[in-house]
Amino acid sequence: MSPETLNLIALACGGVGFACFAFPIVQRLSGRAASEPLGSGKSLRSPLWWAGFVLTIVAIFLQRIAAQQAGG
């Protein structure tokens, strides 16, 4: 796979991962979702949070692979 293709895939994974992180925050700030009690830790147990985390890690690794391939 070419470095350009890996860069595009990494960008897409990073964008979707960021959206997974940002969506609950935007929902709470707009008043559509209730905020969790302080110290509950519910946001860390959310599948959406974990999806965002995993997609961000995948994007970082893809970017590193693309950089190594482009460097020679």
XYZ file of N, CA, C and O in Angstrom:
288
model
N 0.847 -1.176 0.000
C 0.000 0.000 0.000
C 0.892 1.238 0.000
O 1.889 1.285 0.712
N 0.517 2.223 -0.760
C 1.355 3.418 -0.873
C 1.203 4.300 0.378
O 0.183 4.253 1.074
N 2.233 5.103 0.654
C 2.161 6.007 1.815
C 1.005 6.996 1.725
O 0.422 7.355 2.749
N 0.662 7.413 0.510
C -0.451 8.358 0.357
C -1.772 7.722 0.773
O -2.608 8.357 1.427
N -1.945 6.458 0.400
C -3.163 5.741 0.777
C -3.225 5.555 2.285
O -4.284 5.759 2.899
N -2.090 5.189 2.881
C -2.064 5.026 4.341
C -2.345 6.350 5.042
O -3.013 6.374 6.084
N -1.830 7.445 4.481
C -2.110 8.756 5.070
C -3.600 9.074 5.037
O -4.148 9.603 6.015
N -4.251 8.759 3.932
C -5.691 9.032 3.828
C -6.492 8.161 4.796
O -7.449 8.632 5.422
N -6.107 6.895 4.916
C -6.789 6.006 5.859
C -6.566 6.490 7.291
O -7.499 6.500 8.107
N -5.338 6.913 7.597
C -5.035 7.432 8.934
C -5.845 8.693 9.221
O -6.356 8.872 10.330
N -5.965 9.552 8.218
C -6.749 10.782 8.396
C -8.216 10.457 8.659
O -8.853 11.059 9.533
N -8.744 9.497 7.918
C -10.143 9.099 8.121
C -10.342 8.491 9.515
O -11.308 8.831 10.210
N -9.439 7.606 9.917
C -9.544 6.997 11.265
C -9.441 8.058 12.350
O -10.177 8.022 13.331
N -8.526 8.995 12.166
C -8.374 10.073 13.142
C -9.611 10.953 13.216
O -10.044 11.349 14.299
N -10.202 11.262 12.075
C -11.417 12.089 12.056
C -12.597 11.410 12.721
O -13.322 12.012 13.506
N -12.781 10.131 12.409
C -13.882 9.384 13.025
C -13.620 9.204 14.526
O -14.538 9.315 15.346
N -12.367 8.947 14.894
C -12.027 8.821 16.311
C -12.296 10.107 17.080
O -12.850 10.099 18.169
N -11.918 11.241 16.478
C -12.194 12.526 17.115
C -13.692 12.766 17.245
O -14.160 13.273 18.271
N -14.440 12.382 16.219
C -15.897 12.549 16.278
C -16.502 11.706 17.400
O -17.434 12.148 18.085
N -15.950 10.504 17.609
C -16.439 9.653 18.703
C -16.178 10.305 20.059
O -16.980 10.182 20.979
N -15.034 10.987 20.186
C -14.738 11.697 21.429
C -15.622 12.933 21.585
O -16.110 13.237 22.669
N -15.803 13.677 20.493
C -16.467 14.977 20.564
C -17.986 14.885 20.637
O -18.630 15.772 21.215
N -18.582 13.846 20.070
C -20.038 13.752 20.008
C -20.704 13.849 21.387
O -21.625 14.653 21.565
N -20.272 13.071 22.399
C -20.924 13.208 23.710
C -20.733 14.590 24.333
O -21.636 15.108 25.000
N -19.589 15.210 24.082
C -19.335 16.545 24.635
C -20.280 17.551 24.003
O -20.885 18.388 24.702
N -20.432 17.479 22.693
C -21.337 18.395 21.996
C -22.777 18.175 22.457
O -23.532 19.135 22.653
N -23.165 16.924 22.650
C -24.520 16.624 23.116
C -24.776 17.234 24.498
O -25.850 17.775 24.754
N -23.798 17.147 25.382
C -23.973 17.713 26.730
C -23.990 19.226 26.702
O -24.765 19.862 27.403
N -23.104 19.819 25.902
C -23.053 21.282 25.838
C -24.306 21.873 25.206
O -24.720 22.974 25.568
N -24.910 21.150 24.278
C -26.125 21.658 23.636
C -27.375 21.383 24.469
O -28.457 21.856 24.134
N -27.248 20.603 25.531
C -28.384 20.321 26.401
C -29.216 19.124 25.988
O -30.254 18.856 26.581
N -28.788 18.391 24.968
C -29.551 17.231 24.514
C -29.298 15.994 25.369
O -30.063 15.040 25.306
N -28.215 15.979 26.123
C -27.893 14.842 26.985
C -27.529 15.369 28.367
O -26.930 16.437 28.503
N -27.904 14.616 29.377
C -27.586 15.004 30.753
C -26.126 14.661 31.051
O -25.592 13.669 30.560
N -25.503 15.505 31.842
C -24.123 15.218 32.219
C -24.097 14.164 33.319
O -25.050 13.998 34.072
N -22.976 13.463 33.395
C -22.831 12.423 34.398
C -22.410 13.038 35.725
O -21.775 14.088 35.747
N -22.711 12.371 36.829
C -22.234 12.879 38.120
C -20.707 12.869 38.168
O -20.068 12.002 37.573
N -20.153 13.823 38.873
C -18.696 13.910 38.971
C -18.130 12.652 39.615
O -18.662 12.142 40.602
N -17.068 12.149 39.034
C -16.398 10.979 39.587
C -17.056 9.656 39.281
O -16.635 8.626 39.798
N -18.081 9.640 38.428
C -18.776 8.383 38.155
C -17.960 7.473 37.238
O -18.081 6.255 37.304
N -17.142 8.056 36.367
C -16.333 7.274 35.448
C -17.127 6.640 34.321
O -16.619 5.794 33.603
N -18.384 7.039 34.141
C -19.211 6.437 33.088
C -18.687 6.724 31.700
O -18.806 5.884 30.812
N -18.091 7.887 31.491
C -17.624 8.213 30.151
C -16.495 7.283 29.717
O -16.345 6.992 28.540
N -15.687 6.804 30.657
C -14.607 5.879 30.309
C -15.117 4.478 30.030
O -14.415 3.677 29.438
N -16.318 4.170 30.447
C -16.889 2.854 30.170
C -17.775 2.864 28.932
O -18.317 1.850 28.544
N -17.906 4.009 28.310
C -18.746 4.152 27.136
C -18.103 3.464 25.931
O -16.914 3.674 25.656
N -18.875 2.682 25.196
C -18.327 2.068 23.980
C -17.894 3.118 22.946
O -16.941 2.894 22.203
N -18.563 4.253 22.922
C -18.188 5.309 21.991
C -16.812 5.866 22.331
O -15.995 6.147 21.452
N -16.529 6.015 23.633
C -15.219 6.496 24.060
C -14.136 5.514 23.634
O -13.096 5.900 23.104
N -14.368 4.226 23.847
C -13.385 3.211 23.484
C -13.205 3.140 21.974
O -12.085 2.922 21.483
N -14.268 3.308 21.218
C -14.149 3.326 19.757
C -13.271 4.499 19.316
O -12.398 4.340 18.449
N -13.490 5.652 19.915
C -12.664 6.813 19.599
C -11.214 6.593 19.968
O -10.294 6.954 19.220
N -10.976 5.978 21.110
C -9.617 5.693 21.565
C -8.911 4.743 20.602
O -7.781 4.995 20.159
N -9.570 3.647 20.251
C -8.968 2.644 19.363
C -8.717 3.238 17.980
O -7.649 3.030 17.386
N -9.677 3.989 17.448
C -9.489 4.592 16.123
C -8.343 5.606 16.122
O -7.597 5.709 15.141
N -8.173 6.328 17.208
C -7.074 7.282 17.299
C -5.731 6.554 17.337
O -4.776 6.963 16.666
N -5.641 5.466 18.082
C -4.412 4.676 18.139
C -4.100 4.075 16.763
O -2.951 4.090 16.313
N -5.119 3.557 16.081
C -4.924 3.005 14.740
C -4.408 4.093 13.798
O -3.489 3.849 12.999
N -4.964 5.282 13.894
C -4.533 6.379 13.030
C -3.068 6.736 13.285
O -2.306 6.984 12.347
N -2.658 6.734 14.535
C -1.262 7.046 14.866
C -0.324 6.003 14.274
O 0.707 6.334 13.672
N -0.659 4.730 14.431
C 0.201 3.680 13.898
C 0.244 3.697 12.369
O 1.308 3.512 11.777
N -0.884 3.929 11.733
C -0.893 4.019 10.269
C -0.043 5.187 9.789
O 0.667 5.091 8.775
N -0.101 6.275 10.505
C 0.699 7.444 10.138
C 2.186 7.134 10.283
O 3.008 7.519 9.439
N 2.548 6.421 11.316
C 3.956 6.050 11.516
C 4.432 5.106 10.412
O 5.548 5.248 9.902
N 3.616 4.154 10.034
C 3.973 3.229 8.961
C 4.133 3.987 7.645
O 5.087 3.759 6.887
N 3.220 4.903 7.358
C 3.302 5.692 6.133
C 4.564 6.539 6.121
O 5.222 6.665 5.074
N 4.926 7.107 7.254
C 6.132 7.931 7.328
C 7.385 7.090 7.107
O 8.336 7.525 6.445
N 7.394 5.870 7.633
C 8.556 4.999 7.427
C 8.664 4.578 5.967
O 9.763 4.491 5.423
N 7.538 4.293 5.330
C 7.570 3.889 3.923
C 8.012 5.050 3.025
O 8.732 4.852 2.055
N 7.575 6.235 3.351
C 7.935 7.401 2.546
C 9.408 7.771 2.730
O 10.053 8.253 1.807
N 9.934 7.492 3.913
C 11.326 7.828 4.200
C 12.324 6.874 3.543
O 13.496 7.200 3.399
N 11.861 5.724 3.152
C 12.771 4.833 2.460
C 12.994 3.622 3.237
O 13.667 2.777 3.309
